[in-house]
Amino acid sequence: MGRSPCCSKEGLNKGAWTALEDQILTDYIKTHGEGKWRRIPKEAGLRRCAKSCRLRWLNYLRPDIKRGNITQEEEDLIIRLHKLLGNRWSLIAGRIPGRTDNEIKNYWNTYLRKKLNGAETPRLLGNKVDENNKKKRKRDNSEKTNPSVNKTKPRAMVKSDSFAVIRTKASKCNKVLVMPDQLLDHQINHGLLEDTTTTISEDSMLDFDVGELLVSENNDIPDDSDFWKICQQLEDNTNNGGSKNRCPSSTSLAPLLFSDEMLKDWMREDFFNRQC
DNA sequence: AATTTCATCAACCGCCCGCTC
DNA sequence: GGAGCGGGCGGTTGATGAAAT
């Protein structure tokens, strides 16, 4: 059976976007809003596949995309989130303001994976690391030749002083499950308590902010922290083949219960050291 | 200076899921 | 219930340019 292609491939442009195409797409979305991607090629007069329009907008043209280096904090966050979520880049990106899933995926595949494996390619060993960063820094200062955009895609492993956090549209993974007793407290405190037999569900979720996940410098995780147990559980599930991205096993689908303390622990420096 | 090698990342591709009819 | 559509996701590819030879 199969699906029809998202649009006819005939007569469509492929490859790098031109400045004009970017402008057309941006103008259209500013006027009509996001979504309805299939309409865009027709209505905006773009010779692009709907998917291509969507991707271009989400990964590059969206105004809330943060340009600039991945900071050390962001890198830590990526590593930790990846440890917990696996290759679910969109979920990870949803917790890192201004970064796209594609960007994080690329960053992981080209840099972090090697770094964490400790098996850098020859080019990345020893002085090569510095050379590599030098190369990147050089690239930071010059635009790419792609005429479509002011491609300042710097990937140097340095912190940016002019770091301005812009929140992404964290459409996913923006809830945290809370322990039932905490939920109870929350409901009591907010006058929401109606049914004390509430089970874990969407109602049991609280919004959380990425700021809550950032590295805390002052806390220590006790070895017997629930956090480590959950990490172990996740690892076990992974080892049992339950971590396939799209089809997690029922075990990996089981709700993860994070208390505030655990969330605090999650982002701690020694989590990285211990796990990697 | 010319050529080769390699890293980077934007864009593409195919699959999956949720929704509607 | 199932077919089709629209949208989203993760894996992969290929153009590009810098570094190495």
XYZ file of C-alpha atoms in Angstrom, chain A residues 35 43 63 103-104 199 212 235 241 266 269:
11
model
C 1.678 24.440 10.079
C 0.372 29.381 -1.821
C 13.391 33.484 14.998
C 21.770 20.716 15.499
C 22.025 18.585 18.593
C -3.236 7.822 39.349
C 15.747 23.594 36.886
C 20.344 1.254 31.661
C 16.590 -3.935 24.085
C 20.116 14.812 37.584
C 28.479 17.421 37.504
